[in-house]
CSV table of C-alpha atoms in Angstrom, one decimal:
chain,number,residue,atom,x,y,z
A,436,UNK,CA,-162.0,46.7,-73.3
A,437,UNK,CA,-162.8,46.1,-69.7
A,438,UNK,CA,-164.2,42.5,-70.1
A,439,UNK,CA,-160.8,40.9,-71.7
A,440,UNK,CA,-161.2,38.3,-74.2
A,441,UNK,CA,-157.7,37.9,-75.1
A,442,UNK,CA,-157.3,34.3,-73.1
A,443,UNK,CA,-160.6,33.1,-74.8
A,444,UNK,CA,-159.1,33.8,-78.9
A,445,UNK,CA,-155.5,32.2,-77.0
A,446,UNK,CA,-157.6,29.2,-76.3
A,447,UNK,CA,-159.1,28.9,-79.5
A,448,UNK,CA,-156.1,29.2,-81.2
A,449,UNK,CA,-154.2,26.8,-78.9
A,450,UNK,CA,-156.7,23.9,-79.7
A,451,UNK,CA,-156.9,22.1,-83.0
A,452,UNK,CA,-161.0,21.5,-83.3
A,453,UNK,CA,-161.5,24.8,-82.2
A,454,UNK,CA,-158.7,26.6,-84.5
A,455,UNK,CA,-160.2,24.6,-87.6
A,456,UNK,CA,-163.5,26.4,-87.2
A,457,UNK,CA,-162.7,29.8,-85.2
A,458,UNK,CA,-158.9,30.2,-85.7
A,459,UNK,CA,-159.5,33.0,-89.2
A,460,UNK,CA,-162.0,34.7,-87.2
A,461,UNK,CA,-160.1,35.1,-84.0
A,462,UNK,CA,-156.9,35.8,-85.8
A,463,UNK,CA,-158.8,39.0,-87.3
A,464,UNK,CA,-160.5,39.7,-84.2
A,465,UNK,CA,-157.1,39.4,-82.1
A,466,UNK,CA,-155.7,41.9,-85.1
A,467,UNK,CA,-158.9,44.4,-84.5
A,468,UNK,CA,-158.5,44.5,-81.2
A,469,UNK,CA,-154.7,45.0,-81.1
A,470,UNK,CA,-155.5,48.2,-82.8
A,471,UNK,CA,-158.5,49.4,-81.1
A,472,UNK,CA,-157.8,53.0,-80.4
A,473,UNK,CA,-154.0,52.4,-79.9
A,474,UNK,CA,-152.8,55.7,-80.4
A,475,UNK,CA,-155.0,57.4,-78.1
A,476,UNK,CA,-155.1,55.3,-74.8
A,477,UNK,CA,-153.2,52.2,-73.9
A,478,UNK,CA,-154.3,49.2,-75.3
A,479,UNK,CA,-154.1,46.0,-72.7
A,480,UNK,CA,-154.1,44.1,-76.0
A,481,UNK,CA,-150.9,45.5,-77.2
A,482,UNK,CA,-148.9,44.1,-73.9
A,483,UNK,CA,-150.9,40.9,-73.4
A,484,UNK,CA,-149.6,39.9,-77.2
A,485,UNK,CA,-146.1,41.1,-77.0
A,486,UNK,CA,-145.8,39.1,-73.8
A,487,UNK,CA,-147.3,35.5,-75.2
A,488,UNK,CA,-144.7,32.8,-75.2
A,489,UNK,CA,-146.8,29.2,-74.8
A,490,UNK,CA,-145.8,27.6,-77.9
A,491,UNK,CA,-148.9,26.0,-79.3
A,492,UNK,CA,-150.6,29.2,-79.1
A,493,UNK,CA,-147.8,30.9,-81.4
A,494,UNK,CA,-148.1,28.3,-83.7
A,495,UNK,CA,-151.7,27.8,-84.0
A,496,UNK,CA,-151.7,31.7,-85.0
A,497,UNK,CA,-148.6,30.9,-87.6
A,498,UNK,CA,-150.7,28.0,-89.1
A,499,UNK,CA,-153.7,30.3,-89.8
A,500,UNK,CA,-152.0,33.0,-90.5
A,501,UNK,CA,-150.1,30.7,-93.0
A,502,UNK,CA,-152.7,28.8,-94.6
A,503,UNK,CA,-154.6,32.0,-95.2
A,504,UNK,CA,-151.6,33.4,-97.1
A,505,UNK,CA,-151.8,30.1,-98.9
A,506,UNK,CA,-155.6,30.1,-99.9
A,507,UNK,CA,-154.9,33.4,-101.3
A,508,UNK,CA,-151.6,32.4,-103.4
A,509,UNK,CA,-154.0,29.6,-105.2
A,510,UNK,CA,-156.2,32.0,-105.9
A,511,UNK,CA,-154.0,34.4,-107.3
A,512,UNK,CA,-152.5,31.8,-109.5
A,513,UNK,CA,-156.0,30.6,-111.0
A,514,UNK,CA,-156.5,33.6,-111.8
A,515,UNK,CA,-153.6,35.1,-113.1
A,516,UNK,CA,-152.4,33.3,-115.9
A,517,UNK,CA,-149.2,35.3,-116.6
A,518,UNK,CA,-147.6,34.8,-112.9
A,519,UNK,CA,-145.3,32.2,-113.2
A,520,UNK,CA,-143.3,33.6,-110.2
A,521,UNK,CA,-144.5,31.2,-107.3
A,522,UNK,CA,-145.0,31.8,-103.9
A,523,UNK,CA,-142.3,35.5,-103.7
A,524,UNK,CA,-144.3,36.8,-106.8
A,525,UNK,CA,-147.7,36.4,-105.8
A,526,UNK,CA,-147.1,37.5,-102.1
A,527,UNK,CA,-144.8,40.8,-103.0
A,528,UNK,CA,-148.0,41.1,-105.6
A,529,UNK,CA,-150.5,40.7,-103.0
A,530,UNK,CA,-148.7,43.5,-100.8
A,531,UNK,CA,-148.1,45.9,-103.6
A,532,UNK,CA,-151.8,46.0,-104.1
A,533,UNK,CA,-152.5,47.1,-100.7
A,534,UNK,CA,-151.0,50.2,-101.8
A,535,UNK,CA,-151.3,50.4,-105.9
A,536,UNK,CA,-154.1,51.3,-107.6
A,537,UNK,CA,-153.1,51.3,-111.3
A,538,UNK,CA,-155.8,50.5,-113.4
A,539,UNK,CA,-153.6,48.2,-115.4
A,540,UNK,CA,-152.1,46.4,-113.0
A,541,UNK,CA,-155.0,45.5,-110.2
A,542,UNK,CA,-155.4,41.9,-109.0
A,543,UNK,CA,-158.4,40.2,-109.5
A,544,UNK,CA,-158.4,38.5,-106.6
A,545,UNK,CA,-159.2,40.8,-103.2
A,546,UNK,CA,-156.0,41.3,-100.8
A,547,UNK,CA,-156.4,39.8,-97.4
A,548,UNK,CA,-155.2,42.7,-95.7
A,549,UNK,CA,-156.8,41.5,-92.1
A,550,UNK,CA,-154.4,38.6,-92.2
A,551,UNK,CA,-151.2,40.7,-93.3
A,552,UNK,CA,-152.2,42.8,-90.7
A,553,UNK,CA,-152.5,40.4,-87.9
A,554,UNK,CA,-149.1,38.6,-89.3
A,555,UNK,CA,-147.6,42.5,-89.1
A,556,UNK,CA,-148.6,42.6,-85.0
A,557,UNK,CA,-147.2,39.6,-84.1
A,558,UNK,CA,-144.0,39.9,-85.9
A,559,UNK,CA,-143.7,43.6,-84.5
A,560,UNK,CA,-144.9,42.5,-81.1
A,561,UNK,CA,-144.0,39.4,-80.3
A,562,UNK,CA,-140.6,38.4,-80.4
A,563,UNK,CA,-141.1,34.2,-80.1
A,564,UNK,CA,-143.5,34.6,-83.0
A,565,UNK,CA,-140.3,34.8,-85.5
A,566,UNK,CA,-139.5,31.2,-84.4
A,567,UNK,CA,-142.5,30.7,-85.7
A,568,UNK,CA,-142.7,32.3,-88.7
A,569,UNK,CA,-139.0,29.9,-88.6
A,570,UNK,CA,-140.2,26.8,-88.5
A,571,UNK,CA,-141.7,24.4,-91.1
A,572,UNK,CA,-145.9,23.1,-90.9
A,573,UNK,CA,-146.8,20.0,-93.0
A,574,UNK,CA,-149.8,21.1,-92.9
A,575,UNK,CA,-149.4,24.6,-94.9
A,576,UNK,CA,-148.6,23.8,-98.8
A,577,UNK,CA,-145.8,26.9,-99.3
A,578,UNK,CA,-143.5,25.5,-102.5
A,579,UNK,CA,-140.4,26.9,-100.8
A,580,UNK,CA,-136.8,26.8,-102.3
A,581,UNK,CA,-134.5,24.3,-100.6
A,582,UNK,CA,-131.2,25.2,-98.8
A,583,UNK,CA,-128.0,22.6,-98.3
A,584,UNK,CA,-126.8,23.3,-94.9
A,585,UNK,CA,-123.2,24.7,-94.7
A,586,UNK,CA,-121.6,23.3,-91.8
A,587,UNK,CA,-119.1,26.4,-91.6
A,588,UNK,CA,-122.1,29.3,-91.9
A,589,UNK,CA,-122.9,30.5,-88.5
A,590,UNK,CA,-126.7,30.5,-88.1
A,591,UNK,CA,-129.4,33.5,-87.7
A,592,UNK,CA,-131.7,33.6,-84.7
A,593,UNK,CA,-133.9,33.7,-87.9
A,594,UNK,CA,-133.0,30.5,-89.5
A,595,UNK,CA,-133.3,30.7,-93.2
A,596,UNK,CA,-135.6,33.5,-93.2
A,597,UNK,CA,-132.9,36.0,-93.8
A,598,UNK,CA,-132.3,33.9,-97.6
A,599,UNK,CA,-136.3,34.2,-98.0
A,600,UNK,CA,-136.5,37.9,-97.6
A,601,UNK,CA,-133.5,38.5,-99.6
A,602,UNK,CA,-135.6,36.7,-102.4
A,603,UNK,CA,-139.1,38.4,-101.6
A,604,UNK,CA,-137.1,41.8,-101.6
A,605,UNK,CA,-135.5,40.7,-105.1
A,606,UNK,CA,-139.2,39.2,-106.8
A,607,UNK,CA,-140.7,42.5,-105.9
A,608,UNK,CA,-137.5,45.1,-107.3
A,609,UNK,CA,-138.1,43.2,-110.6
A,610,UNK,CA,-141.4,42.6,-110.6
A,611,UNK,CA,-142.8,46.6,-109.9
A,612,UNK,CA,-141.3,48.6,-111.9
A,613,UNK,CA,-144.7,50.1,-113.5
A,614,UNK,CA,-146.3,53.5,-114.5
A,615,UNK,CA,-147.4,54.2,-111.3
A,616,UNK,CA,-144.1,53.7,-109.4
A,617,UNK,CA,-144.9,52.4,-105.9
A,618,UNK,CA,-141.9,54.6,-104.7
A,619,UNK,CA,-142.8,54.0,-100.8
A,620,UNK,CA,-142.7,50.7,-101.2
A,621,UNK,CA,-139.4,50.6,-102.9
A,622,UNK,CA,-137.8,52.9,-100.0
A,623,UNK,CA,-139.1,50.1,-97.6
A,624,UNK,CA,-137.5,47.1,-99.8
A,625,UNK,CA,-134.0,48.6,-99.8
A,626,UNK,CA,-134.2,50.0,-96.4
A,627,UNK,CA,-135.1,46.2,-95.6
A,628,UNK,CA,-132.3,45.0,-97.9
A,629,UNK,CA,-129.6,47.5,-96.1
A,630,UNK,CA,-130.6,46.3,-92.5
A,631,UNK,CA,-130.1,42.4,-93.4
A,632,UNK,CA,-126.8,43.5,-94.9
A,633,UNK,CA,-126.1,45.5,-91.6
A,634,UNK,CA,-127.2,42.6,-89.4
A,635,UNK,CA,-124.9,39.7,-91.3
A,636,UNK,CA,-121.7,42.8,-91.0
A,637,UNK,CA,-122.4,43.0,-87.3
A,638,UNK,CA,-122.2,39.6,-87.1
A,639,UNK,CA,-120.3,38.4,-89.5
A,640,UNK,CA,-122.8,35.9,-90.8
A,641,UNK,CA,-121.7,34.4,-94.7
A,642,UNK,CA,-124.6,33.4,-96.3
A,643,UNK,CA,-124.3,31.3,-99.3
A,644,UNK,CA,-126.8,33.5,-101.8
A,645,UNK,CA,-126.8,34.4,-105.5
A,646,UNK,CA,-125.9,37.8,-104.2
A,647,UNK,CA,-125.6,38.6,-108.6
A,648,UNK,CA,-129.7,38.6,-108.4
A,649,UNK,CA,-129.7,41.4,-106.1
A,650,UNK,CA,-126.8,43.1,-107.7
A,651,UNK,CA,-128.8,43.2,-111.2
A,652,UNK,CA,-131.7,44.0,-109.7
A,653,UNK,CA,-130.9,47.1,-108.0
A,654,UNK,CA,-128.6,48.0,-111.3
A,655,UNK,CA,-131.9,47.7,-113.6
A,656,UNK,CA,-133.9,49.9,-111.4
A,657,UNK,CA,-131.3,52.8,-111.3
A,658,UNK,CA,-131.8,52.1,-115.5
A,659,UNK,CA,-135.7,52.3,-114.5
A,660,UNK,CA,-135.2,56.1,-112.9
A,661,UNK,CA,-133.0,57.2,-115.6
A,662,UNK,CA,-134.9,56.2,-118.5
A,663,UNK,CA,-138.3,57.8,-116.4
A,664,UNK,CA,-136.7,60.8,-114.8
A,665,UNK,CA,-138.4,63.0,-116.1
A,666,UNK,CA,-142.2,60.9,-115.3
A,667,UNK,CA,-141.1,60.1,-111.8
A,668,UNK,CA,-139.6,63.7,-111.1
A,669,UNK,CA,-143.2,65.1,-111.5
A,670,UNK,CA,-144.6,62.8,-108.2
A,671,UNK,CA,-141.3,61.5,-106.4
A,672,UNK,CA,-138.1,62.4,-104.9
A,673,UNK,CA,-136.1,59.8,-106.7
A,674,UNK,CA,-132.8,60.8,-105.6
A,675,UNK,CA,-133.5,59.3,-102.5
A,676,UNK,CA,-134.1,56.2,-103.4
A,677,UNK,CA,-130.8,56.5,-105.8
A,678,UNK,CA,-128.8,56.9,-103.1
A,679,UNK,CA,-130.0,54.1,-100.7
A,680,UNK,CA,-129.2,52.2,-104.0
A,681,UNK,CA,-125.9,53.0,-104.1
A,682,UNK,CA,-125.4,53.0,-100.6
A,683,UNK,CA,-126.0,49.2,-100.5
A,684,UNK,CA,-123.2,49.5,-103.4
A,685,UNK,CA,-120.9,51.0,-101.1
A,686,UNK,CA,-121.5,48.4,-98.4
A,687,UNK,CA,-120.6,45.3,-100.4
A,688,UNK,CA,-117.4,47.5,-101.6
A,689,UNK,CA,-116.2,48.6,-98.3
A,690,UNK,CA,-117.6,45.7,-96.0
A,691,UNK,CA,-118.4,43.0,-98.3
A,692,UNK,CA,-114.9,40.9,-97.2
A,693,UNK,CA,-117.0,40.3,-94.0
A,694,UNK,CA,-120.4,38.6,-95.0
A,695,UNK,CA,-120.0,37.6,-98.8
A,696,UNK,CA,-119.6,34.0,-99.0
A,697,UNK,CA,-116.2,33.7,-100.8
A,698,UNK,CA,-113.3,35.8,-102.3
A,699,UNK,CA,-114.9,35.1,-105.8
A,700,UNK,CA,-118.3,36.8,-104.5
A,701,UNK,CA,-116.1,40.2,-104.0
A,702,UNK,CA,-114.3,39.6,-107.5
A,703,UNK,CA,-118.2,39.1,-108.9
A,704,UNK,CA,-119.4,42.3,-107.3
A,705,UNK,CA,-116.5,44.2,-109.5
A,706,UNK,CA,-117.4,42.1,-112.3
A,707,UNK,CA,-120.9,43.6,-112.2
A,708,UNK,CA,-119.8,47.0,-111.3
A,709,UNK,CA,-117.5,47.5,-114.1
A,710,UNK,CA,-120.4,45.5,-116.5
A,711,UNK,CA,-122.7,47.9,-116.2
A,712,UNK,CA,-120.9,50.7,-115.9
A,713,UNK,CA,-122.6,52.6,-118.0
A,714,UNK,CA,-125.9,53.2,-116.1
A,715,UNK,CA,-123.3,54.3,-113.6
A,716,UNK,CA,-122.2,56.9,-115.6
A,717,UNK,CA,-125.3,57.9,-116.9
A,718,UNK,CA,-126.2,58.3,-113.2
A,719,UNK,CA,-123.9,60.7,-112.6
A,720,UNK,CA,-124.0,62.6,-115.5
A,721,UNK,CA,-127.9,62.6,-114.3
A,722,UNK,CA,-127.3,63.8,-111.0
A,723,UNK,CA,-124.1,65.9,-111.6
A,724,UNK,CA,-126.2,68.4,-114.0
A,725,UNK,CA,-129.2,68.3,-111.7
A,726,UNK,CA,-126.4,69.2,-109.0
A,727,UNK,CA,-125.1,72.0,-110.7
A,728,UNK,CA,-128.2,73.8,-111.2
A,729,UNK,CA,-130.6,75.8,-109.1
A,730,UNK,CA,-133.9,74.1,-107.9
A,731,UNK,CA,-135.7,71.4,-105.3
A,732,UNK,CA,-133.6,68.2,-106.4
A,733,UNK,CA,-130.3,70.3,-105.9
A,734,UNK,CA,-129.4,69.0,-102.7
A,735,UNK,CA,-130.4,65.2,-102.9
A,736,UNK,CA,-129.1,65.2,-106.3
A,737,UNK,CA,-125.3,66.3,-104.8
A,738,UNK,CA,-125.8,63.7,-102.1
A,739,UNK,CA,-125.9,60.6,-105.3
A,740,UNK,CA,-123.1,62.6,-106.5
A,741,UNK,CA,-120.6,61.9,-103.4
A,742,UNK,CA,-121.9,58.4,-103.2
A,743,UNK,CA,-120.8,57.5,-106.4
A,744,UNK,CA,-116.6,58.8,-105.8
A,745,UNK,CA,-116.0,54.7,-104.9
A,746,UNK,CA,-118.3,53.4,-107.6
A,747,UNK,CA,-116.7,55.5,-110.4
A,748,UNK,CA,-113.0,54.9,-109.3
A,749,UNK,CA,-113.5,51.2,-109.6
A,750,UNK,CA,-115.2,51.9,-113.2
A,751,UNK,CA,-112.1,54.2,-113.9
A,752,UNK,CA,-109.6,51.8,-112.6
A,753,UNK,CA,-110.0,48.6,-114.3
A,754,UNK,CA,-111.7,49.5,-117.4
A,755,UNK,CA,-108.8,51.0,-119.0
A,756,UNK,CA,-106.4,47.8,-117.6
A,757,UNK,CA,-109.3,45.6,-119.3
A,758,UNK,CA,-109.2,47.6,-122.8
A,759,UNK,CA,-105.1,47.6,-122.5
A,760,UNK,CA,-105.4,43.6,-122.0
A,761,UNK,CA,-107.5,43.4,-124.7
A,762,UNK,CA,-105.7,44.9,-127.1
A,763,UNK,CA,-102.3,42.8,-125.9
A,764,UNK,CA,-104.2,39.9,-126.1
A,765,UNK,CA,-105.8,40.7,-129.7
A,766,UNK,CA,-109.1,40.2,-128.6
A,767,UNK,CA,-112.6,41.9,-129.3
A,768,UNK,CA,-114.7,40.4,-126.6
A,769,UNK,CA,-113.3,39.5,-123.4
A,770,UNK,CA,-115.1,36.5,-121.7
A,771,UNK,CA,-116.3,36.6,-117.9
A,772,UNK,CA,-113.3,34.8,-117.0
A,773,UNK,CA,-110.6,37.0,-118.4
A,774,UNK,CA,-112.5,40.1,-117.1
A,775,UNK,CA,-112.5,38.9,-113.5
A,776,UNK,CA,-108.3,37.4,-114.3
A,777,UNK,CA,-107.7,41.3,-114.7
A,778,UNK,CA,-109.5,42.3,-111.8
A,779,UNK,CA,-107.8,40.2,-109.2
A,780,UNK,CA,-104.3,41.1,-110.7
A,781,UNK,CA,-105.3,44.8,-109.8
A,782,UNK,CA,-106.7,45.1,-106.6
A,783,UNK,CA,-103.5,46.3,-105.0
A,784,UNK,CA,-103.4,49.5,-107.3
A,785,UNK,CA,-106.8,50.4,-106.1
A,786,UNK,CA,-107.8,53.6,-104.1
A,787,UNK,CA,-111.2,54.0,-102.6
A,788,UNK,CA,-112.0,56.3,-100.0
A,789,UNK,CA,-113.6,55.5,-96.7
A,790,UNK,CA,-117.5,56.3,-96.0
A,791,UNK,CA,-118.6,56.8,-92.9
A,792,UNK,CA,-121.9,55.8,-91.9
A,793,UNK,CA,-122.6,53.1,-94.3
A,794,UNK,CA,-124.0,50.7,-91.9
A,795,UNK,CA,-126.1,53.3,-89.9
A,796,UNK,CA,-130.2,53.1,-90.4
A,797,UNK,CA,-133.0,54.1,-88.6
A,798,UNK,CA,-134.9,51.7,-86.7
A,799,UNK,CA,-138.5,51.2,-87.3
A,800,UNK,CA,-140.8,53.2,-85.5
A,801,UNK,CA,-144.4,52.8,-86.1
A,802,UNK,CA,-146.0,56.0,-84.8
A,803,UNK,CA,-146.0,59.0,-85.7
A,804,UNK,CA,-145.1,58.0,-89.2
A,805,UNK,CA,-147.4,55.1,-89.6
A,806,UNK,CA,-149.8,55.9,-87.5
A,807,UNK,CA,-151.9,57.6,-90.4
A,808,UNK,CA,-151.7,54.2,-92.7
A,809,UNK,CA,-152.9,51.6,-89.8
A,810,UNK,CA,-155.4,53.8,-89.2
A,811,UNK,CA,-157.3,53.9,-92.5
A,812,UNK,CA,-155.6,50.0,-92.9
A,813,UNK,CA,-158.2,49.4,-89.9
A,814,UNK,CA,-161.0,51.3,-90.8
A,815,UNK,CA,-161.1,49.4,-94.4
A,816,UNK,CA,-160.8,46.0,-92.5
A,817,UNK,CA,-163.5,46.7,-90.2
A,818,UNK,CA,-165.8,47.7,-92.9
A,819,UNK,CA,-165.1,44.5,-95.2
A,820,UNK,CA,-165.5,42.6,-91.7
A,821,UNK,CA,-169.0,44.2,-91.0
A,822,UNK,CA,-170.4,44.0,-94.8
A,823,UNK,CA,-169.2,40.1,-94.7
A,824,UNK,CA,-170.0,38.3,-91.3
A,825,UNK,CA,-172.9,36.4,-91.4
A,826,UNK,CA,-174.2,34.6,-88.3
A,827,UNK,CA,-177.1,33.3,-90.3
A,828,UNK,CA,-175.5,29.4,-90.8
A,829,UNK,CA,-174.6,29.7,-87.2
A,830,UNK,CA,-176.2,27.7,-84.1
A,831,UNK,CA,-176.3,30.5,-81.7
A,832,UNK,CA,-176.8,27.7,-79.4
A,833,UNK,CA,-174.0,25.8,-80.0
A,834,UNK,CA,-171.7,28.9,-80.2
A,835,UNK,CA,-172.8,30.0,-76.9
A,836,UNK,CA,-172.1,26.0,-75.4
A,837,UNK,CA,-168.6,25.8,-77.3
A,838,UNK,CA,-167.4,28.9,-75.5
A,839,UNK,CA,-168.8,27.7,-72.0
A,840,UNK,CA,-166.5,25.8,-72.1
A,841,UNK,CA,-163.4,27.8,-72.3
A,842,UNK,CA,-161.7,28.8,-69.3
């Protein structure tokens, strides 16, 4: 670490003749390095990177980086006949792998977990690297879903990304519910779901999104922990996850007026509630007899139990006004239309109760709690490094002139 090459992978990356034939390797390398006994001692690596801000050298990185991710999509797609999900399915996919090993669900195609890894540092890093990650390269083929511009929407320091992650976090809640759970990965997806939702109530940012596709989402996995309670009991603390669940519930009840697109939205979100309500009350019949007895899930199970108070009243209040209209009406199956008429007719006799704390979450902290999983993240990417470098088609002549030449 005393001889620094971190100018001499900038410079690579920086240049388009040289980024065509180094830019994958020094991408890895620049990832490698980053990590190089980071916990132990400082790392010049760490601050040289978080402090980068010449613009072709960000997006040089964000083209390989991207192209990379893209390589690896077509490949998944050959080979996986049944993925029909596009560019969300196949990168959740790719991540989930990192940390699944179910023998019936494993990709056939090896997870580039160098490049996530580099694309993890500089988005943790390097603040101008999200403009980056922003912006939009001809040259990297990533089908992406287009967005009309609402003149009246204020915009993110993000761009769109905020619409794109909502999505990703979406593909994957549908997408892995499985046998062998990934449970820290779905902690990480709803704890990522909760801080957008945070960020756009702080700010008051209305973004125009099918905000139904996450509602129904995050309804059929509570249905996937009830129907497997008794499986998932055995390995996971699923109460937990129940309650960040309903949490995000709570949000779009209590603050949704200040970052859902329209007054409909809100009318949608009651809509859905009162739907569905009976996974909501099979929840807490769940958790209310776990509650009641003696034993390890006592506590968290309470916890889903005084989450739910809003939840249930709304389920309480307009399903009996929806029977009673009904039965006025003379009719056996209310359409969408007539549910939401009674809904907006009977807001004002409504009583919820105030949570506190809703919009609190911890922020991200990578060590102590990650430090463990970068550190065996590394070790495997070294290895696979080492067993498949090969400098035998390489001019060790011509190497050694082409880096000469970088100042």
């Amino acid at each position: 670490m005393i001889n620094s090459i971190f100018e001499a992978i900038l410079q690579i990356l920086s240049d388009v003749s040289t980024r065509g034939q180094h830019g994958y390797d020094a991408v890895v390398l620049l990832a490698l390095l980053v990590n190089y006994r980071k916990y132990e001692s400082v790392n010049p690596y760490i601050v040289k990177l978080s402090i980068v801000d010449d613009e072709p050298t960000l997006d040089g990185m964000g083209l390989v980086v991207g192209q990379a991710l893209t390589q690896y999509n077509r490949q998944y797609k050959d080979k996986e006949e049944e993925n029909h999900g596009g560019f969300f399915s196949t990168l959740t996919s790719m991540v989930g792998s990192m940390f699944i090993a179910d023998a019936d669900e494993k990709l056939s195609v090896q997870t580039n977990e160098a490049i996530l890894l580099a694309l993890y540092e500089a988005v943790h890093l390097n603040r101008n690297f999200i403009t980056v990650l922003a912006q939009s390269h001809p040259e990297i083929d990533i089908p992406t879903t287009p967005i009309t511009p609402v003149p009246t929407t204020p915009t993110t320091p993000l761009g769109t990304t905020p619409l794109s992650m909502d999505n990703l976090m979406v593909e994957f809640i549908v997408t892995h519910m499985m046998k062998d759970f990934p449970m820290d990965l779905y902690m990480r997806c709803v704890q990522v779901i909760h801080k957008l939702i945070c960020y756009q109530k702080k700010c008051r940012i209305r973004l125009h999104y099918t905000w139904r596709e996450l509602w129904s989402a995050l309804i059929n996995l509570l249905k996937f922990l009830l129907s497997n309670e008794t499986v998932l009991l055995a390995k996971h603390n699923i109460f937990h996850l129940a309650l960040l669940v309903v949490n995000l519930f709570n949000m779009f009840i209590t603050y949704g007026d200040t970052f859902l697109p329209t007054s409909n939205s809100y009318d949608e979100l009651y809509y859905e509630i009162v739907r569905m309500h009976q996974i909501f009350d099979n929840l807490y019949c769940m958790v209310l007899r776990v509650s009641t007895n003696a034993g390890q899930w006592k506590e968290p199970a309470s916890k889903v139990t005084h989450s739910l108070v809003n939840v249930r009243a709304i389920i309480n209040h307009f399903n009996p006004k929806i029977e009673s209209y009904a039965a006025v009406n003379h009719i056996s199956q209310l359409s969408e239309d007539q549910v939401l008429e009674v809904v907006r007719s009977n807001y004002d006799t409504l009583t919820l109760k105030l949570q506190d704390g809703l919009d609190q979450f911890e922020r991200y902290s990578e060590q102590p709690k990650e430090a463990a999983f970068f550190k065996e993240l590394v070790r495997s990417i070294s290895l696979n490094v080492r067993k498949n470098v090969s400098l035998n088609t390489l001019s060790q002549d011509l190497l050694l002139k082409e880096f000469s030449t970088i100042s």
